[in-house]
Coordinates of C-alpha atoms in Angstrom, one line a residue:
Chain A
X228 CA 17.0 -31.6 -18.1
X229 CA 14.5 -29.9 -20.3
X230 CA 14.5 -26.3 -21.4
X231 CA 11.5 -24.5 -20.0
X232 CA 9.6 -21.3 -21.0
X233 CA 7.8 -19.2 -18.4
X234 CA 4.3 -18.0 -19.1
X235 CA 3.4 -15.0 -16.9
X236 CA 0.2 -13.0 -16.4
X237 CA 0.0 -10.1 -14.0
X238 CA -2.9 -8.7 -11.9
X239 CA -2.5 -5.1 -10.8
X240 CA -4.6 -3.5 -8.2
X241 CA -4.3 0.3 -8.1
X242 CA -6.1 2.8 -5.9
X243 CA -7.8 5.5 -7.8
X244 CA -6.8 9.1 -7.2
X245 CA -10.3 10.3 -6.3
X246 CA -11.3 12.6 -3.5
X247 CA -13.9 10.2 -2.1
X248 CA -14.5 6.5 -1.8
X249 CA -16.1 4.4 -4.6
X250 CA -19.7 4.2 -3.3
X251 CA -19.9 6.9 -0.5
X252 CA -18.6 10.4 0.1
X253 CA -16.0 9.5 2.8
X254 CA -12.5 10.9 2.1
X255 CA -10.2 8.6 0.2
X256 CA -6.9 9.4 2.0
X257 CA -3.9 7.6 3.2
X258 CA -2.7 7.7 6.8
X259 CA -5.8 9.1 8.6
X260 CA -6.6 8.2 12.2
X261 CA -8.2 4.7 12.2
X262 CA -12.0 4.6 11.6
X263 CA -12.4 8.3 11.1
X264 CA -13.2 8.1 7.4
X265 CA -16.3 6.0 7.8
X266 CA -20.0 6.3 7.2
X267 CA -23.1 4.1 7.2
X268 CA -22.4 3.0 3.6
X269 CA -18.8 1.8 4.0
X270 CA -19.6 0.3 7.4
X271 CA -22.5 -1.6 5.8
X272 CA -25.1 -0.3 8.3
X273 CA -28.6 -1.5 7.6
X274 CA -30.6 0.7 5.2
X275 CA -27.6 2.4 3.6
X276 CA -27.2 2.4 -0.2
X277 CA -24.1 2.8 -2.4
X278 CA -24.0 5.3 -5.2
X279 CA -21.1 5.1 -7.7
X280 CA -18.5 7.9 -7.9
X281 CA -18.7 9.6 -11.3
X282 CA -14.9 10.4 -11.2
X283 CA -14.1 6.6 -11.0
X284 CA -16.0 6.1 -14.3
X285 CA -14.2 9.0 -15.9
X286 CA -10.8 7.6 -14.8
X287 CA -11.8 4.2 -16.2
X288 CA -12.7 5.9 -19.6
X289 CA -9.3 7.6 -19.6
X290 CA -7.7 4.2 -19.1
X291 CA -9.7 2.9 -22.0
X292 CA -8.2 5.5 -24.3
X293 CA -4.7 5.0 -23.0
X294 CA -4.6 1.2 -23.3
X295 CA -6.9 0.8 -26.3
X296 CA -9.6 -1.0 -24.3
X297 CA -13.1 -1.9 -25.6
X298 CA -15.8 -0.2 -23.5
X299 CA -18.8 -2.4 -23.3
X300 CA -22.2 -0.7 -23.7
X301 CA -23.0 -1.6 -20.2
X302 CA -21.2 -3.2 -17.3
X303 CA -22.6 -4.2 -13.9
X304 CA -21.4 -4.6 -10.4
X305 CA -21.4 -7.9 -8.5
X306 CA -21.3 -9.0 -4.9
X307 CA -18.4 -11.2 -3.9
X308 CA -19.6 -12.9 -0.8
X309 CA -17.1 -14.1 1.9
X310 CA -16.7 -14.1 5.6
X311 CA -13.7 -12.1 6.7
X312 CA -13.8 -9.0 9.0
X313 CA -12.0 -6.8 6.5
X314 CA -15.4 -6.0 4.9
X315 CA -18.2 -5.1 7.3
X316 CA -20.9 -6.1 4.8
X317 CA -19.5 -9.6 4.5
X318 CA -19.2 -9.0 0.8
X319 CA -17.1 -6.9 -1.5
X320 CA -18.7 -5.0 -4.4
X321 CA -16.7 -5.8 -7.5
X322 CA -17.3 -6.6 -11.1
X323 CA -17.4 -10.2 -12.3
X324 CA -18.8 -11.3 -15.7
X325 CA -19.2 -7.8 -17.0
X326 CA -16.2 -5.5 -16.4
X327 CA -16.2 -1.8 -17.3
X328 CA -13.2 -2.4 -19.8
X329 CA -12.2 -5.4 -21.8
X330 CA -9.5 -6.4 -24.3
X331 CA -6.8 -3.7 -24.1
X332 CA -3.1 -3.8 -24.9
X333 CA 0.2 -2.1 -23.9
X334 CA 3.4 -1.9 -26.0
X335 CA 6.4 -2.9 -23.9
X336 CA 9.8 -2.5 -25.5
X337 CA 8.4 -3.4 -28.9
X338 CA 6.2 -6.4 -27.8
X339 CA 2.5 -6.2 -27.2
X340 CA 1.1 -7.4 -23.9
X341 CA -2.6 -8.0 -24.1
X342 CA -4.8 -6.9 -21.3
X343 CA -7.9 -9.1 -20.7
X344 CA -9.9 -6.7 -18.6
X345 CA -10.0 -3.9 -16.1
X346 CA -12.7 -3.5 -13.6
X347 CA -13.7 -1.4 -10.6
X348 CA -14.1 -2.7 -7.1
X349 CA -13.9 -1.4 -3.6
X350 CA -10.8 -2.0 -1.4
X351 CA -11.1 -3.7 2.0
X352 CA -10.4 -2.5 5.5
X353 CA -7.0 -3.0 7.2
X354 CA -6.6 -5.8 9.7
X355 CA -3.9 -5.9 12.3
X356 CA -3.4 -9.3 14.0
X357 CA -2.6 -9.1 17.7
X358 CA -0.6 -11.8 19.6
X359 CA 1.3 -14.7 18.1
X360 CA 3.9 -12.4 16.4
X361 CA 1.3 -10.6 14.4
X362 CA 0.6 -13.5 12.1
X363 CA -3.0 -14.4 11.3
X364 CA -2.5 -18.1 12.0
X365 CA -1.3 -17.5 15.6
X366 CA -3.2 -14.3 16.5
X367 CA -5.3 -14.1 19.6
X368 CA -7.5 -11.5 18.1
X369 CA -7.5 -8.8 15.4
X370 CA -8.1 -5.1 15.1
X371 CA -9.8 -3.6 12.1
X372 CA -9.7 -0.1 10.6
X373 CA -12.3 0.6 7.9
X374 CA -10.8 3.8 6.5
X375 CA -9.6 1.9 3.5
X376 CA -12.9 -0.1 3.1
X377 CA -14.6 1.3 0.0
X378 CA -11.6 3.1 -1.5
X379 CA -11.9 2.7 -5.3
X380 CA -9.6 0.2 -6.9
X381 CA -9.0 -0.7 -10.5
X382 CA -8.0 -4.3 -11.1
X383 CA -6.0 -4.7 -14.4
X384 CA -5.5 -8.2 -15.6
X385 CA -3.0 -8.9 -18.3
X386 CA -3.1 -11.9 -20.7
X387 CA -0.5 -14.6 -20.2
X388 CA 1.7 -12.8 -22.7
X389 CA 4.7 -12.2 -20.5
X390 CA 7.7 -14.5 -20.8
X391 CA 10.3 -13.4 -18.2
X392 CA 10.8 -11.6 -14.9
X393 CA 12.5 -8.8 -16.7
X394 CA 9.5 -8.3 -19.1
X395 CA 7.1 -8.4 -16.1
X396 CA 9.0 -5.6 -14.5
X397 CA 9.1 -3.7 -17.8
X398 CA 5.3 -4.1 -18.2
X399 CA 4.6 -2.9 -14.7
X400 CA 7.0 0.1 -15.1
X401 CA 5.4 1.1 -18.4
X402 CA 1.8 0.6 -17.0
X403 CA 2.7 2.6 -13.9
X404 CA 3.9 5.4 -16.1
X405 CA 0.6 5.4 -18.0
X406 CA -1.5 5.3 -14.9
X407 CA 0.5 8.2 -13.4
X408 CA 0.3 10.2 -16.7
X409 CA -3.4 10.0 -17.0
X410 CA -3.9 10.8 -13.3
X411 CA -5.6 7.5 -12.5
X412 CA -3.5 6.8 -9.5
X413 CA -0.3 7.9 -7.7
X414 CA 0.8 4.2 -8.0
X415 CA 3.1 4.0 -5.0
X416 CA 3.9 0.3 -4.6
X417 CA 5.6 0.9 -1.2
X418 CA 2.5 2.6 0.2
X419 CA 0.2 0.0 -1.2
X420 CA -1.6 2.1 -3.7
X421 CA -0.4 -0.4 -6.3
X422 CA -0.3 -4.1 -5.7
X423 CA 0.9 -6.7 -8.1
X424 CA 0.1 -10.4 -8.1
X425 CA 1.7 -12.8 -10.6
X426 CA 0.4 -15.9 -12.3
X427 CA 3.4 -18.0 -13.2
X428 CA 3.6 -21.3 -15.0
X429 CA 6.3 -23.1 -17.0
X430 CA 6.1 -25.4 -20.0
X431 CA 8.6 -27.1 -22.2
X432 CA 10.0 -24.6 -24.7
X433 CA 7.8 -24.7 -27.8
X434 CA 4.9 -26.5 -26.2
X435 CA 1.4 -25.2 -27.2
X436 CA -0.3 -26.0 -23.9
X437 CA 0.1 -23.9 -20.8
X438 CA 1.4 -25.5 -17.6
X439 CA -0.4 -25.4 -14.3
X440 CA -0.3 -21.9 -13.0
X441 CA 0.6 -20.7 -9.5
X442 CA -0.4 -17.3 -8.2
X443 CA 2.2 -15.4 -6.2
X444 CA 1.3 -12.6 -3.9
X445 CA 2.9 -10.2 -1.4
X446 CA 5.5 -8.5 -3.6
X447 CA 5.9 -4.9 -2.4
X448 CA 8.4 -3.5 -4.9
X449 CA 9.3 -4.0 -8.5
X450 CA 12.5 -5.6 -7.4
X451 CA 10.7 -8.2 -5.3
X452 CA 8.3 -8.8 -8.2
X453 CA 11.3 -9.8 -10.4
X454 CA 12.9 -11.9 -7.7
X455 CA 9.7 -13.7 -6.8
X456 CA 9.0 -14.6 -10.5
X457 CA 12.6 -15.8 -11.0
X458 CA 12.4 -17.9 -7.9
X459 CA 9.0 -19.4 -8.9
X460 CA 10.3 -20.2 -12.4
X461 CA 13.3 -22.1 -10.9
X462 CA 11.1 -23.9 -8.4
X463 CA 8.6 -25.1 -10.9
X464 CA 11.3 -26.1 -13.5
X465 CA 13.1 -28.1 -10.8
X466 CA 9.8 -29.9 -9.9
X467 CA 9.2 -30.8 -13.5
X468 CA 12.8 -32.0 -13.9
X469 CA 12.2 -34.2 -10.9
X470 CA 9.0 -35.6 -12.5
X471 CA 6.8 -33.9 -10.0
X472 CA 3.4 -32.3 -10.7
X473 CA 2.8 -28.6 -10.1
X474 CA -0.3 -27.9 -7.9
X475 CA -2.5 -25.0 -8.7
X476 CA -2.3 -22.8 -5.6
X477 CA -1.6 -19.4 -4.2
X478 CA 1.9 -18.9 -2.8
X479 CA 3.2 -16.1 -0.6
X480 CA 6.5 -14.3 -1.4
X481 CA 8.9 -14.0 1.5
X482 CA 11.2 -11.1 1.0
X483 CA 13.6 -12.1 3.8
X484 CA 14.5 -15.6 2.6
X485 CA 13.7 -15.0 -1.1
X486 CA 11.3 -17.9 -1.5
X487 CA 7.6 -18.5 -2.0
X488 CA 5.6 -20.7 0.3
X489 CA 2.1 -22.1 0.0
X490 CA -0.9 -20.4 1.6
X491 CA -4.0 -22.1 2.9
X492 CA -6.4 -23.0 0.1
X493 CA -9.1 -20.4 -0.1
X494 CA -12.7 -20.7 -1.0
X495 CA -13.0 -21.5 -4.7
X496 CA -14.5 -19.0 -7.2
X497 CA -18.0 -20.6 -7.0
X498 CA -17.9 -20.3 -3.2
X499 CA -17.9 -16.5 -3.5
X500 CA -21.4 -16.8 -4.9
X501 CA -21.1 -13.8 -7.1
X502 CA -24.4 -12.2 -8.1
X503 CA -25.4 -8.9 -9.6
X504 CA -25.4 -6.0 -7.1
X505 CA -29.0 -5.0 -6.9
X506 CA -28.3 -1.6 -5.2
X507 CA -26.3 -0.2 -8.1
X508 CA -27.5 0.6 -11.6
X509 CA -25.5 -0.6 -14.7
X510 CA -22.8 1.7 -16.0
X511 CA -23.4 2.7 -19.6
X512 CA -20.8 5.2 -20.8
X513 CA -22.2 7.6 -23.4
X514 CA -20.4 8.7 -26.6
X515 CA -20.3 12.2 -25.2
X516 CA -18.5 11.1 -22.1
X517 CA -16.0 9.1 -24.1
X518 CA -15.4 12.0 -26.5
X519 CA -14.8 14.4 -23.6
X520 CA -12.2 12.1 -22.1
X521 CA -10.5 11.5 -25.5
X522 CA -10.2 15.3 -26.0
X523 CA -8.5 15.8 -22.7
X524 CA -6.2 12.8 -22.6
X525 CA -2.6 13.8 -21.5
X526 CA 0.4 12.7 -23.4
X527 CA 1.4 9.1 -22.6
X528 CA 4.9 8.0 -21.6
X529 CA 5.6 6.4 -25.0
X530 CA 4.6 9.6 -26.8
X531 CA 6.7 11.7 -24.4
X532 CA 9.7 9.6 -25.2
X533 CA 9.3 9.8 -28.9
X534 CA 8.9 13.6 -28.7
X535 CA 12.1 13.9 -26.6
X536 CA 14.0 11.6 -28.9
X537 CA 12.8 13.6 -31.9
X538 CA 14.3 16.7 -30.2
X539 CA 17.7 15.0 -29.9
X540 CA 17.5 13.4 -26.5
X541 CA 19.2 10.0 -26.4
X542 CA 16.8 7.1 -25.9
X543 CA 18.1 6.0 -22.5
X544 CA 18.0 9.6 -21.1
X545 CA 14.4 10.0 -22.5
X546 CA 13.3 6.9 -20.6
X547 CA 14.8 8.3 -17.3
X548 CA 13.4 11.7 -17.8
X549 CA 9.8 10.5 -18.7
X550 CA 9.8 8.1 -15.7
X551 CA 10.9 10.9 -13.4
X552 CA 8.0 13.1 -14.9
X553 CA 10.5 15.7 -16.1
X554 CA 9.4 15.8 -19.7
X555 CA 7.9 19.3 -19.6
X556 CA 10.8 20.7 -17.6
X557 CA 13.2 19.3 -20.2
X558 CA 11.4 20.7 -23.2
X559 CA 11.0 24.0 -21.5
X560 CA 14.7 24.2 -20.8
X561 CA 15.5 23.3 -24.4
X562 CA 15.9 26.5 -26.5
X563 CA 17.6 25.0 -29.5
X564 CA 18.1 21.5 -30.7
X565 CA 21.8 22.0 -30.7
X566 CA 21.9 21.7 -26.9
X567 CA 19.0 19.3 -26.3
X568 CA 21.3 16.4 -25.4
X569 CA 23.2 18.7 -23.0
X570 CA 19.9 19.8 -21.4
X571 CA 18.9 16.1 -21.1
X572 CA 22.2 15.3 -19.4
X573 CA 21.7 18.0 -16.8
X574 CA 18.1 16.9 -16.2
X575 CA 18.8 13.3 -15.7
X576 CA 22.0 14.1 -13.7
X577 CA 22.1 17.1 -11.4
X578 CA 18.4 18.0 -11.6
X579 CA 17.1 14.5 -10.9
X580 CA 19.5 14.0 -8.1
X581 CA 18.3 17.2 -6.4
X582 CA 14.6 16.5 -7.1
X583 CA 15.0 13.0 -5.5
X584 CA 17.1 14.2 -2.5
X585 CA 14.8 17.2 -1.8
X586 CA 11.5 15.8 -3.0
X587 CA 11.2 19.1 -4.8
X588 CA 9.5 20.6 -7.8
X589 CA 12.4 21.6 -10.1
X590 CA 10.6 24.5 -11.7
X591 CA 10.4 26.1 -8.2
X592 CA 14.1 25.5 -7.4
X593 CA 15.5 26.4 -10.8
X594 CA 13.1 27.5 -13.6
X595 CA 13.7 25.5 -16.7
X596 CA 14.6 28.6 -18.7
X597 CA 17.5 29.3 -16.3
X598 CA 18.8 25.7 -16.8
X599 CA 18.6 26.4 -20.5
X600 CA 20.7 29.6 -19.9
X601 CA 23.3 27.6 -18.0
X602 CA 23.6 25.0 -20.8
X603 CA 24.0 27.9 -23.3
X604 CA 26.8 29.4 -21.2
X605 CA 28.7 26.2 -21.6
X606 CA 27.7 25.7 -25.3
X607 CA 28.9 29.2 -26.3
X608 CA 32.2 28.7 -24.5
X609 CA 31.7 31.3 -21.8
X610 CA 32.2 28.8 -18.9
X611 CA 33.5 25.3 -18.7
X612 CA 31.4 22.3 -17.7
X613 CA 33.2 22.3 -14.3
X614 CA 32.4 26.0 -13.8
X615 CA 28.8 25.3 -14.8
X616 CA 28.5 22.8 -12.0
X617 CA 29.6 25.5 -9.6
X618 CA 27.1 27.9 -11.0
X619 CA 24.3 25.2 -10.8
X620 CA 25.0 24.8 -7.1
X621 CA 24.6 28.5 -6.6
X622 CA 21.4 29.1 -8.6
X623 CA 19.5 26.0 -7.5
X624 CA 17.0 26.9 -4.8
X625 CA 17.9 30.6 -5.0
X626 CA 16.6 33.4 -7.3
X627 CA 20.0 34.0 -8.8
X628 CA 20.4 34.1 -12.6
X629 CA 23.2 32.0 -14.1
X630 CA 24.5 34.7 -16.4
X631 CA 24.7 37.2 -13.6
X632 CA 26.5 34.7 -11.3
X633 CA 29.1 34.2 -14.0
X634 CA 29.5 38.0 -14.4
X635 CA 29.5 38.9 -10.7
X636 CA 32.1 36.2 -9.8
X637 CA 34.3 36.7 -12.8
X638 CA 33.8 33.0 -13.6
X639 CA 33.9 33.4 -17.4
X640 CA 36.6 31.3 -18.9
X641 CA 39.4 32.9 -20.9
X642 CA 38.7 32.3 -24.6
X643 CA 41.0 35.1 -25.9
X644 CA 43.3 33.3 -28.3
X645 CA 46.2 35.8 -28.1
X646 CA 46.2 35.7 -24.3
X647 CA 46.1 31.9 -24.1
X648 CA 48.8 31.6 -26.9
X649 CA 51.1 33.6 -24.7
X650 CA 50.4 31.3 -21.7
X651 CA 51.1 28.2 -23.7
X652 CA 54.3 29.6 -25.2
X653 CA 55.6 30.4 -21.8
X654 CA 54.9 26.9 -20.6
X655 CA 56.6 25.3 -23.6
X656 CA 59.7 27.5 -23.1
X657 CA 59.8 26.7 -19.3
X658 CA 59.5 22.9 -19.9
X659 CA 61.8 21.9 -22.8
X660 CA 62.0 18.2 -21.8
X661 CA 58.2 17.7 -21.8
X662 CA 57.9 19.7 -25.1
X663 CA 60.5 17.4 -26.8
X664 CA 58.8 14.3 -25.5
X665 CA 55.5 15.6 -26.8
X666 CA 56.9 16.2 -30.3
X667 CA 58.5 12.7 -30.4
X668 CA 55.7 10.8 -28.6
X669 CA 53.0 8.6 -29.9
X670 CA 49.3 9.2 -29.2
X671 CA 49.4 7.6 -25.8
X672 CA 52.4 9.6 -24.6
X673 CA 50.9 12.7 -26.0
X674 CA 47.6 12.1 -24.2
X675 CA 49.5 12.0 -20.9
X676 CA 51.6 15.1 -21.7
X677 CA 48.6 17.0 -22.9
X678 CA 47.2 16.6 -19.4
X679 CA 50.4 18.1 -18.0
X680 CA 50.4 21.1 -20.3
X681 CA 46.6 21.9 -19.9
X682 CA 47.1 21.5 -16.1
X683 CA 49.9 24.1 -16.1
X684 CA 47.9 26.4 -18.3
X685 CA 44.9 26.1 -15.9
X686 CA 47.1 26.9 -13.0
X687 CA 48.5 29.9 -14.7
X688 CA 45.0 31.2 -15.5
X689 CA 43.3 30.3 -12.2
X690 CA 41.3 27.5 -13.9
X691 CA 39.6 29.9 -16.2
X692 CA 41.2 29.0 -19.5
X693 CA 39.0 27.5 -22.3
X694 CA 40.2 23.9 -22.3
X695 CA 39.2 23.2 -26.0
X696 CA 41.1 26.3 -27.1
X697 CA 44.2 25.3 -25.1
X698 CA 44.3 21.8 -26.7
X699 CA 44.1 23.4 -30.2
X700 CA 46.9 25.9 -29.4
X701 CA 49.1 23.1 -27.9
X702 CA 48.5 21.0 -31.0
X703 CA 49.3 24.0 -33.3
X704 CA 52.7 24.4 -31.6
X705 CA 53.9 20.9 -30.9
X706 CA 51.8 18.6 -33.1
Chain B
X93 CA -26.9 -28.5 2.3
X94 CA -24.1 -28.6 4.9
X95 CA -21.8 -26.8 2.5
X96 CA -24.3 -24.0 1.8
X97 CA -25.1 -23.6 5.4
X98 CA -21.4 -23.3 6.3
X99 CA -20.8 -20.7 3.6
X100 CA -23.6 -18.6 5.1
X101 CA -22.3 -19.4 8.7
X102 CA -25.7 -20.9 9.6
X103 CA -25.8 -23.7 12.1
X104 CA -28.8 -25.8 11.4
X105 CA -30.3 -28.6 13.5
X106 CA -30.9 -31.9 11.7
X107 CA -34.7 -31.1 11.6
X108 CA -34.0 -27.7 10.2
X109 CA -31.6 -29.0 7.6
X110 CA -34.1 -31.6 6.5
X111 CA -36.8 -29.0 6.1
X112 CA -34.5 -26.7 4.2
X113 CA -33.5 -29.4 1.8
X114 CA -37.2 -29.8 1.0
X115 CA -37.7 -26.0 0.5
X116 CA -34.6 -25.5 -1.5
X117 CA -35.5 -28.4 -3.8
X118 CA -38.9 -26.7 -4.4
X119 CA -37.1 -23.5 -5.3
X120 CA -34.7 -25.2 -7.6
X121 CA -37.6 -27.1 -9.3
X122 CA -39.3 -23.8 -9.8
X123 CA -36.2 -22.3 -11.4
X124 CA -36.0 -25.5 -13.6
X125 CA -39.2 -24.4 -15.2
X126 CA -37.2 -21.7 -17.0
X127 CA -35.4 -24.4 -18.9
X128 CA -38.6 -25.2 -20.7
X129 CA -38.7 -21.7 -22.2
X130 CA -36.8 -20.7 -25.4
X131 CA -34.5 -17.9 -24.1
X132 CA -32.2 -17.7 -27.1
X133 CA -31.3 -14.0 -27.7
X134 CA -32.8 -12.9 -24.4
X135 CA -30.2 -11.0 -22.3
X136 CA -30.0 -11.9 -18.6
X137 CA -31.8 -9.3 -16.4
X138 CA -29.5 -8.0 -13.7
X139 CA -31.7 -5.1 -12.9
X140 CA -35.5 -4.8 -13.4
X141 CA -35.5 -1.0 -13.7
X142 CA -34.5 0.8 -16.9
X143 CA -32.0 3.0 -15.0
X144 CA -28.3 3.4 -15.9
X145 CA -25.5 5.7 -14.7
X146 CA -26.8 6.8 -11.4
X147 CA -23.7 8.6 -10.2
X148 CA -22.6 11.1 -7.6
X149 CA -20.1 13.9 -7.8
X150 CA -16.6 13.2 -6.3
X151 CA -17.2 15.5 -3.3
X152 CA -16.4 14.8 0.3
X153 CA -19.3 14.6 2.7
X154 CA -19.7 14.1 6.4
X155 CA -18.3 11.1 8.2
X156 CA -19.4 9.4 11.4
X157 CA -18.0 10.1 14.9
X158 CA -15.5 7.4 15.8
X159 CA -16.6 7.0 19.4
X160 CA -20.2 6.7 18.3
X161 CA -19.3 4.1 15.7
X162 CA -17.1 2.0 18.0
X163 CA -19.8 2.2 20.8
X164 CA -22.1 0.2 18.5
X165 CA -19.5 -2.6 18.1
X166 CA -19.3 -5.6 20.4
X167 CA -15.7 -4.8 21.2
X168 CA -13.2 -2.2 20.3
X169 CA -9.5 -1.3 21.2
X170 CA -7.1 1.3 20.1
X171 CA -9.6 3.1 17.9
X172 CA -10.4 -0.1 16.0
X173 CA -12.9 -2.8 15.9
X174 CA -11.7 -5.8 17.9
X175 CA -12.7 -9.1 16.4
X176 CA -12.1 -12.7 17.5
X177 CA -9.2 -14.7 15.9
X178 CA -10.0 -15.1 12.2
X179 CA -8.6 -18.5 11.4
X180 CA -9.4 -21.6 13.4
X181 CA -6.4 -23.1 15.3
X182 CA -4.6 -25.4 12.9

């Protein structure tokens, strides 16, 4: 058996976050009643003419800045001709030889993934197959909803620079973060606003030539993307081991049985008879347009992570926080660098759990400054971490202020050394056997007995004793 | 000829096909004339007019009434266009 290396390229389709469709002023919205967001242009009625949405061009220029794309002086649209009822015109307006962006790149965990091109095109309508179990092959007829026809899409095509399923997932995760940060799309894979197809081939490790590539479709989550690629790598490796030839084809991922299966061969590229769209003028971005976009570009995920790490947030926490779009919340809650790591811990723990469970804006539920105050209460020794959790539960979603909750409920921990010394002394006197064992014990025995003494002290103080101080006092006496 | 006719979903009689072959050949020969001209450094013309960046603002406009739209379709059901089965039986 040979050792194989996978070569993977990914094609992403993302729906742009515009108010209207790409070539007409129908609303671009998800979930409307079928065929209510339609007009003569997106229905392809005779005499109607498309006009390009300015916002789509602006979003493309933002992407150019974010992924270091070249912006050609001019790009044109093309008609992709095919007969399928998901497009009423019997063609889809796309870009072919002359995309709006070319030759970009994205850093993914220290490696650079090249991006060949990104182009604008219109989405197709939604088809439901009736009869025969809802499958196109056995259907009796189909029903079509054109609300999605004409919705703006950006297709982003990577170079075959990806070498594993894991790296493919990391690339999509990073790219999704960028697309979200620049406001290009809401990139919800489950709702179909981001779709990913993978081109996968394998070759003997070290070979210079690429193997025959297979395109896999129909992955609707990052997890299924990874699984589908892994499965395809195994399938192709096994075929090569058995001396079989890989056929260039499109395969469909089946989530239920975890395999890919071949689809019917589609019309080849030349059969689409691409030709320049005569009804749309070329796009020629001006220097002014590009400068305006450059000046207003939001901070990208990689920059957000570096900023958080520079503030003292651990790398893994920074990744979680940026992905959850809680960067601003975290930095607003951070008053001093001494407590940054603590703040990050709260954000990626309690705050993120609440945000996910309640689909809430954290700033509305607990203003960042109040989270900072809560962290400070622990840092300065006023309350314990366990008490802080209690306070958090009380201030989240209410207008209560942490410091006042602590005061009102007498939650403050006892940090008076004299008072706690007396408590410890009493416990030592009352438990001579444990005290002797502590004096004589090794670290392990002491660790266990420490729990006993601290527990007793907590009981005596109603859980309010400062744990750190108790440990110190115990050590002073028995250590 | 058959392939091109199939892509355009045209069904031609034998007579029509024969006539079209002649006409298409004439068109192709005419295009061949271009090969005689030196076109080095001449960019392909996608659009004859010197217009670029004809754009519209991203503002929502009126949509059509669904009943009216579907009334113009050969068939409709459940608020959608009803179309015959898409793939031929295997």
